[in-house]
Tab-separated table of C-alpha atoms in Angstrom:
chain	number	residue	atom	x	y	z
A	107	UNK	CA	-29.240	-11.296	82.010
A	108	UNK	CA	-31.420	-12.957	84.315
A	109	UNK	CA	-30.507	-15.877	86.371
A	110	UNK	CA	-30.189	-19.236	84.918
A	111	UNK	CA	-32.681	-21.615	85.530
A	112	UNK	CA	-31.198	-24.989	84.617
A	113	UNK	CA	-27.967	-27.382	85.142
A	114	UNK	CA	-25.284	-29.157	83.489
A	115	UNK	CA	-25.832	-33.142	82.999
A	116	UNK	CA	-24.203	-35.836	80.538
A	117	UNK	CA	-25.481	-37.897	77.857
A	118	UNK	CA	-24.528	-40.742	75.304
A	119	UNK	CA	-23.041	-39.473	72.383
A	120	UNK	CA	-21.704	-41.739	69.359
A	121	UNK	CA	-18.114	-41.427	69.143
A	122	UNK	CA	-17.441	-39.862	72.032
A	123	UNK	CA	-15.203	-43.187	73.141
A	124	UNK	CA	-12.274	-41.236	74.396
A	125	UNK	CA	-15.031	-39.509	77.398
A	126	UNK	CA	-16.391	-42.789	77.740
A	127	UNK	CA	-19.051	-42.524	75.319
A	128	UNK	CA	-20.376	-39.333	77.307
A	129	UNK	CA	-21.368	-35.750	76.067
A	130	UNK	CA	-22.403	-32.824	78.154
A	131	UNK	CA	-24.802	-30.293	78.025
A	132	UNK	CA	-27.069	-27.779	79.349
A	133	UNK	CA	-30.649	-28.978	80.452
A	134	UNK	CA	-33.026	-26.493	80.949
A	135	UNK	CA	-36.820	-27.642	81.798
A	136	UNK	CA	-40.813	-25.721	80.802
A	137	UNK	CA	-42.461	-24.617	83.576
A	138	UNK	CA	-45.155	-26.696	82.742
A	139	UNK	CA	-43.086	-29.941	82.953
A	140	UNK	CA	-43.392	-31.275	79.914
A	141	UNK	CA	-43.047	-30.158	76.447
A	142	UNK	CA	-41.179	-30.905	72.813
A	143	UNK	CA	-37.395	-31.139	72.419
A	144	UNK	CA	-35.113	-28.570	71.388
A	145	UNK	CA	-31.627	-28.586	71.173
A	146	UNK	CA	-29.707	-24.943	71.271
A	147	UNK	CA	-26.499	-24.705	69.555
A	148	UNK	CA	-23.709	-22.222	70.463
A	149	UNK	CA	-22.040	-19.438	68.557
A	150	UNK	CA	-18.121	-19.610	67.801
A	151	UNK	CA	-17.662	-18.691	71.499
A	152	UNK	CA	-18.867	-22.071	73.152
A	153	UNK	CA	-21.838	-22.707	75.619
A	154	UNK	CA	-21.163	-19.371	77.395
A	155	UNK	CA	-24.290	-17.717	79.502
A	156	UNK	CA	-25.715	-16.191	76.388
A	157	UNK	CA	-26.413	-19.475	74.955
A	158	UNK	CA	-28.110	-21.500	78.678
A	159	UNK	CA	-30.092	-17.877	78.685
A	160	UNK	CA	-31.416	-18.233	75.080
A	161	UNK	CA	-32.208	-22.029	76.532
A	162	UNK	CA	-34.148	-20.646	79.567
A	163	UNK	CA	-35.864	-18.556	77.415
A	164	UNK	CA	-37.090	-21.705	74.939
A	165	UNK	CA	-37.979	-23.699	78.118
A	166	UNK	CA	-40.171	-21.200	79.940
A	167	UNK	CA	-42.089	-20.828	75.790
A	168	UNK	CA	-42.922	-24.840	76.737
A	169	UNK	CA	-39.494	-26.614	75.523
A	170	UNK	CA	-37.450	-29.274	77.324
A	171	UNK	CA	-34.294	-27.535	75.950
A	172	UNK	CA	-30.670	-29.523	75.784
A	173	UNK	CA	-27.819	-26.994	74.462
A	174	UNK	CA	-24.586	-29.397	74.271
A	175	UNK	CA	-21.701	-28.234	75.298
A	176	UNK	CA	-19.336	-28.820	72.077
A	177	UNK	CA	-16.502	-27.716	72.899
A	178	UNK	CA	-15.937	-29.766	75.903
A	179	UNK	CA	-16.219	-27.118	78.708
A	180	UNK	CA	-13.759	-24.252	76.625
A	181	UNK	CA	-15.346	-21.385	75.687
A	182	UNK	CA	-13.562	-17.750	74.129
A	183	UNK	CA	-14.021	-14.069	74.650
A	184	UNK	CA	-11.708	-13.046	72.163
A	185	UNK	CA	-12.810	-13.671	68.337
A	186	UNK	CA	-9.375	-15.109	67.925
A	187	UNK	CA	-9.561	-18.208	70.489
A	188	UNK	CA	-13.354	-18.243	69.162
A	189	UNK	CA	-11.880	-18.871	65.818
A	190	UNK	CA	-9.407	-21.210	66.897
A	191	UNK	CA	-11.819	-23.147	68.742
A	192	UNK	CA	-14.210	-23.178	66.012
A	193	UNK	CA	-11.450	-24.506	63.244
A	194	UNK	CA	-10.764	-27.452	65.923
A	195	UNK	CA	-14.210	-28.562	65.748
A	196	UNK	CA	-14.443	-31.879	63.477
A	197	UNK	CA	-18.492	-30.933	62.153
A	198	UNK	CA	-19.576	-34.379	61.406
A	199	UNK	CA	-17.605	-35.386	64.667
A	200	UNK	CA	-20.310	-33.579	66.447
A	201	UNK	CA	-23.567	-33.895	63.915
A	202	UNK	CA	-22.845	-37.439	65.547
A	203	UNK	CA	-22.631	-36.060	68.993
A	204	UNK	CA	-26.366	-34.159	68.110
A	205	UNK	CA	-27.635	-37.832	67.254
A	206	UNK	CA	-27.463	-38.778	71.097
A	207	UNK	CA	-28.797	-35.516	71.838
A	208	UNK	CA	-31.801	-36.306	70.436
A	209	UNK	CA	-31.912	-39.553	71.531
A	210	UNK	CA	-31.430	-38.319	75.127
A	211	UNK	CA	-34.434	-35.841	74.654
A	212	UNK	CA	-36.815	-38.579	73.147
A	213	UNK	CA	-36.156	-41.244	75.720
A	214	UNK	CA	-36.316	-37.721	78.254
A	215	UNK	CA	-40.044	-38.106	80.533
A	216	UNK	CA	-40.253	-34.746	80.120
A	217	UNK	CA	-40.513	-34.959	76.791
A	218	UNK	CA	-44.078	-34.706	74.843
A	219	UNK	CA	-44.920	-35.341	72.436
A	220	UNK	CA	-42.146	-37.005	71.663
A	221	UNK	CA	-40.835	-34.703	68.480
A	222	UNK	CA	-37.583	-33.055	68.608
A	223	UNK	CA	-35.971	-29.484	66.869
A	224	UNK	CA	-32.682	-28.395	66.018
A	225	UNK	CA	-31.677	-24.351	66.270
A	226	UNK	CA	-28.529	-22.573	65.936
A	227	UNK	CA	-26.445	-19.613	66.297
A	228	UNK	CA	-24.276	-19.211	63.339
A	229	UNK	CA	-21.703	-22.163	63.963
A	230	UNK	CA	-24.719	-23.732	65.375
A	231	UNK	CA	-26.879	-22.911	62.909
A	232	UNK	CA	-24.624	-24.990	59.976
A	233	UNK	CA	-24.724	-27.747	62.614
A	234	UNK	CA	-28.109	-27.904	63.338
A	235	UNK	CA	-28.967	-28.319	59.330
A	236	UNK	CA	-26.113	-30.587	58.823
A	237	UNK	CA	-27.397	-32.307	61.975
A	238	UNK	CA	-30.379	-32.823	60.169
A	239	UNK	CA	-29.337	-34.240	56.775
A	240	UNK	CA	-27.360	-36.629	58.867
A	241	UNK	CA	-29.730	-37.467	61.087
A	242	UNK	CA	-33.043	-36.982	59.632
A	243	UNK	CA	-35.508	-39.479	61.266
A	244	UNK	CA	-34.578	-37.428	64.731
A	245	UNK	CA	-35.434	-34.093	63.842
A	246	UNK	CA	-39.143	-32.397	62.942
A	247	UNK	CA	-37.637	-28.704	62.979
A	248	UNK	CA	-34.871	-26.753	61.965
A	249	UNK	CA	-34.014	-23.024	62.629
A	250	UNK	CA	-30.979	-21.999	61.566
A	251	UNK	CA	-29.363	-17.797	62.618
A	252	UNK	CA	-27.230	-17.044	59.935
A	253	UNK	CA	-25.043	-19.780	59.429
A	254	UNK	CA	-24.574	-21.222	56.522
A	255	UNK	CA	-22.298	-24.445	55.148
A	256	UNK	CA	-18.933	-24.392	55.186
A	257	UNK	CA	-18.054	-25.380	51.348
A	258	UNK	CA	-15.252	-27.747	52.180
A	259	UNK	CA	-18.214	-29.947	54.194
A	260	UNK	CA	-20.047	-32.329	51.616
A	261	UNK	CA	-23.951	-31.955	52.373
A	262	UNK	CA	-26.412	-34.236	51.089
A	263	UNK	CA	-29.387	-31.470	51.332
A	264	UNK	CA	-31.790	-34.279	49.765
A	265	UNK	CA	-31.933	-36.281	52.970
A	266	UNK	CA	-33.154	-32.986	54.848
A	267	UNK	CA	-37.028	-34.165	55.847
A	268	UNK	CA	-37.760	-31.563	58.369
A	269	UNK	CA	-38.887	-27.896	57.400
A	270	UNK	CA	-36.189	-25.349	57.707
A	271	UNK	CA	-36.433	-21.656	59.134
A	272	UNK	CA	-33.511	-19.215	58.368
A	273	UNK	CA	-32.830	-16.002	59.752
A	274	UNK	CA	-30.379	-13.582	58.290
A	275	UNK	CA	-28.864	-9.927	58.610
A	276	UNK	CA	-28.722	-7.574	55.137
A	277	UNK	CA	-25.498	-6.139	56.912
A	278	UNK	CA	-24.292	-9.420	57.529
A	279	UNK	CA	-20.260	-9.083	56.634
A	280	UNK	CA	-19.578	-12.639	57.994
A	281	UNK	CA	-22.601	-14.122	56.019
A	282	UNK	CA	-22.977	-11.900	52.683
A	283	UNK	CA	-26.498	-11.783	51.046
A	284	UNK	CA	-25.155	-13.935	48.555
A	285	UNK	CA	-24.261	-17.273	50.580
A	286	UNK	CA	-27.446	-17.370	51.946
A	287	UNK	CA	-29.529	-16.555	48.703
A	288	UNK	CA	-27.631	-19.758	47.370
A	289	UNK	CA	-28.275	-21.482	50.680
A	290	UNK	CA	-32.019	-20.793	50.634
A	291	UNK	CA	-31.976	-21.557	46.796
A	292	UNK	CA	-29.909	-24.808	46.949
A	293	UNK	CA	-31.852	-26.299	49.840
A	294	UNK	CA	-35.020	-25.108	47.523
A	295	UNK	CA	-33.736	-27.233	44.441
A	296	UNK	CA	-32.894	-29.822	46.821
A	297	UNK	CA	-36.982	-30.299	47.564
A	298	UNK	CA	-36.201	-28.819	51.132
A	299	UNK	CA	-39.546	-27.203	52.972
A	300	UNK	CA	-37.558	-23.884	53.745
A	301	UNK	CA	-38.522	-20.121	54.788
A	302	UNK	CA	-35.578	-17.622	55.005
A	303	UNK	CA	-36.214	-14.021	56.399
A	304	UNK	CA	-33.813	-10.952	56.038
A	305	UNK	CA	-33.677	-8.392	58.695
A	306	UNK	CA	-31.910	-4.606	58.678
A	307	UNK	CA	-29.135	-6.010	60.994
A	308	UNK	CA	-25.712	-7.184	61.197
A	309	UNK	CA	-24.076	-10.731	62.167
A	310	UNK	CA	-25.611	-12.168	65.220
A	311	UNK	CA	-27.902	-9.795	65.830
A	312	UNK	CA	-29.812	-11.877	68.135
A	313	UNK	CA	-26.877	-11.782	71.006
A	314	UNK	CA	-28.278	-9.647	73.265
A	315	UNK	CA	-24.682	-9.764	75.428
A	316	UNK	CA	-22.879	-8.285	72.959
A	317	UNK	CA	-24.488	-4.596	72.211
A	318	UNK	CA	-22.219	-3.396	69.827
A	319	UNK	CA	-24.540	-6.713	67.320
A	320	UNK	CA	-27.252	-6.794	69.124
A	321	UNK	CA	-30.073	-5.716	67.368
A	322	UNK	CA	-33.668	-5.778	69.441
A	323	UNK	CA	-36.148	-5.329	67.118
A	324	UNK	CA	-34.754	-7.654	64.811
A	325	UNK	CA	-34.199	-10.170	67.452
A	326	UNK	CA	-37.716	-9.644	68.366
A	327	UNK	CA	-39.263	-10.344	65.045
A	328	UNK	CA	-36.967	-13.127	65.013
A	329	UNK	CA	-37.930	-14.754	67.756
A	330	UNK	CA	-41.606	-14.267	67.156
A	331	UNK	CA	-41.450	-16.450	63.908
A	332	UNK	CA	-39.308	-18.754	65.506
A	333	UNK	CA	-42.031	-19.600	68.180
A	334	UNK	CA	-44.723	-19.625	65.775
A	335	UNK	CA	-42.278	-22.158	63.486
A	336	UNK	CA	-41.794	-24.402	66.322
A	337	UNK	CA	-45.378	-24.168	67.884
A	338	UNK	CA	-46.749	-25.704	64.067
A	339	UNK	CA	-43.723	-28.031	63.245
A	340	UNK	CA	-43.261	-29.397	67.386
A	341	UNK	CA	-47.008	-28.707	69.584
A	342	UNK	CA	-49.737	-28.408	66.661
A	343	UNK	CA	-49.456	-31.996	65.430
């Protein structure tokens, strides 16, 4: 893993009273300066190195990159702290919390023009489209690595107005083919702009810090589409 290029800094985030209103998260600038907004969201195992490297990576393709730090600096290594973290996490709690991330990134200089996406990482990835049926004046872009909703979450998938991209493993034992055929067909019914590929991989096959899921040329292809996605959805407008 290369060496990380950006910082830690705050920002408002609704409901956050008992920090003072304050959120925090990884900033991670384009080379160029400026560019469109993307927020990163983490795995089950928090805003570890994995996830401010997969930010570098989005800011040196031309994106001013904000991965918030959701689980208020804790982070696992073990699946089972991962999962107890995870289970802690109140999801429209932080959907909320994504609202001032966008708002930090639009009101952000670096920012232009002045359109925003959401991506994540399983966890993430159910965030980032519940993020964006709660929220979805903020968001021009969603791209979503195998996560899918959690069934005990109500989801209005008829306020999602930004096109969705999903990414998904055949071997997937966390995320079976079946949840995300009826994820890809419910956000279809819903009148949802949505592509989902499948890829001969496993669960979070795009984590190249964990080898025994990591799988390279499906990350590859992965991330290929993703930049093309964002490129038409964030730059080519």
């Amino acid at each position: 893993m290369s060496e990380l290029r950006g910082s830690m800094m705050d920002f408002r985030a609704p409901g956050q009273e008992t920090a003072g209103g304050q959120a925090h998260g990884y900033l991670s600038l384009p080379p160029a300066g400026t560019g469109p907004g993307l927020i990163v969201l983490q795995e089950w195992w928090g805003l570890v190195d994995h996830i401010k490297s997969v930010a570098d990576r989005f800011a040196e393709a031309g994106y001013v990159v904000l991965a918030p730090d959701l689980y208020k600096g804790k982070s696992a290594t073990s699946p089972d702290d991962a999962q107890r973290l995870m289970m802690a996490l109140d999801l429209p709690f932080a959907a909320q919390a994504l609202g001032g991330a966008a708002e930090y990134l639009l009101a952000h200089d670096a920012v232009h023009p002045k359109r925003v996406g959401v991506l994540g990482f399983c966890m993430g990835g159910q965030l980032a489209l519940y993020a964006a049926t709660i929220h979805p004046e903020m968001f021009d872009a969603v791209v979503d690595f195998y996560g899918v909703f959690n069934p005990n979450v109500p989801v209005n998938l008829k306020a999602l107005r930004a096109p969705v991209l999903a990414h998904f493993g055949v071997h997937d034992a966390s995320i079976p083919r079946d949840k995300a055929d009826r994820l890809l067909r419910d956000m279809a019914h819903a009148g949802a702009e949505c592509d989902g590929y499948f890829y001969e991989a496993g669960h979070a096959f795009f984590n190249d810090s964990r080898d025994v899921v990591y799988n390279a040329q499906a990350a590859q292809l992965a991330w290929t589409r993703t930049l093309e996605f964002l490129h038409i959805n964030l730059e080519a407008h």
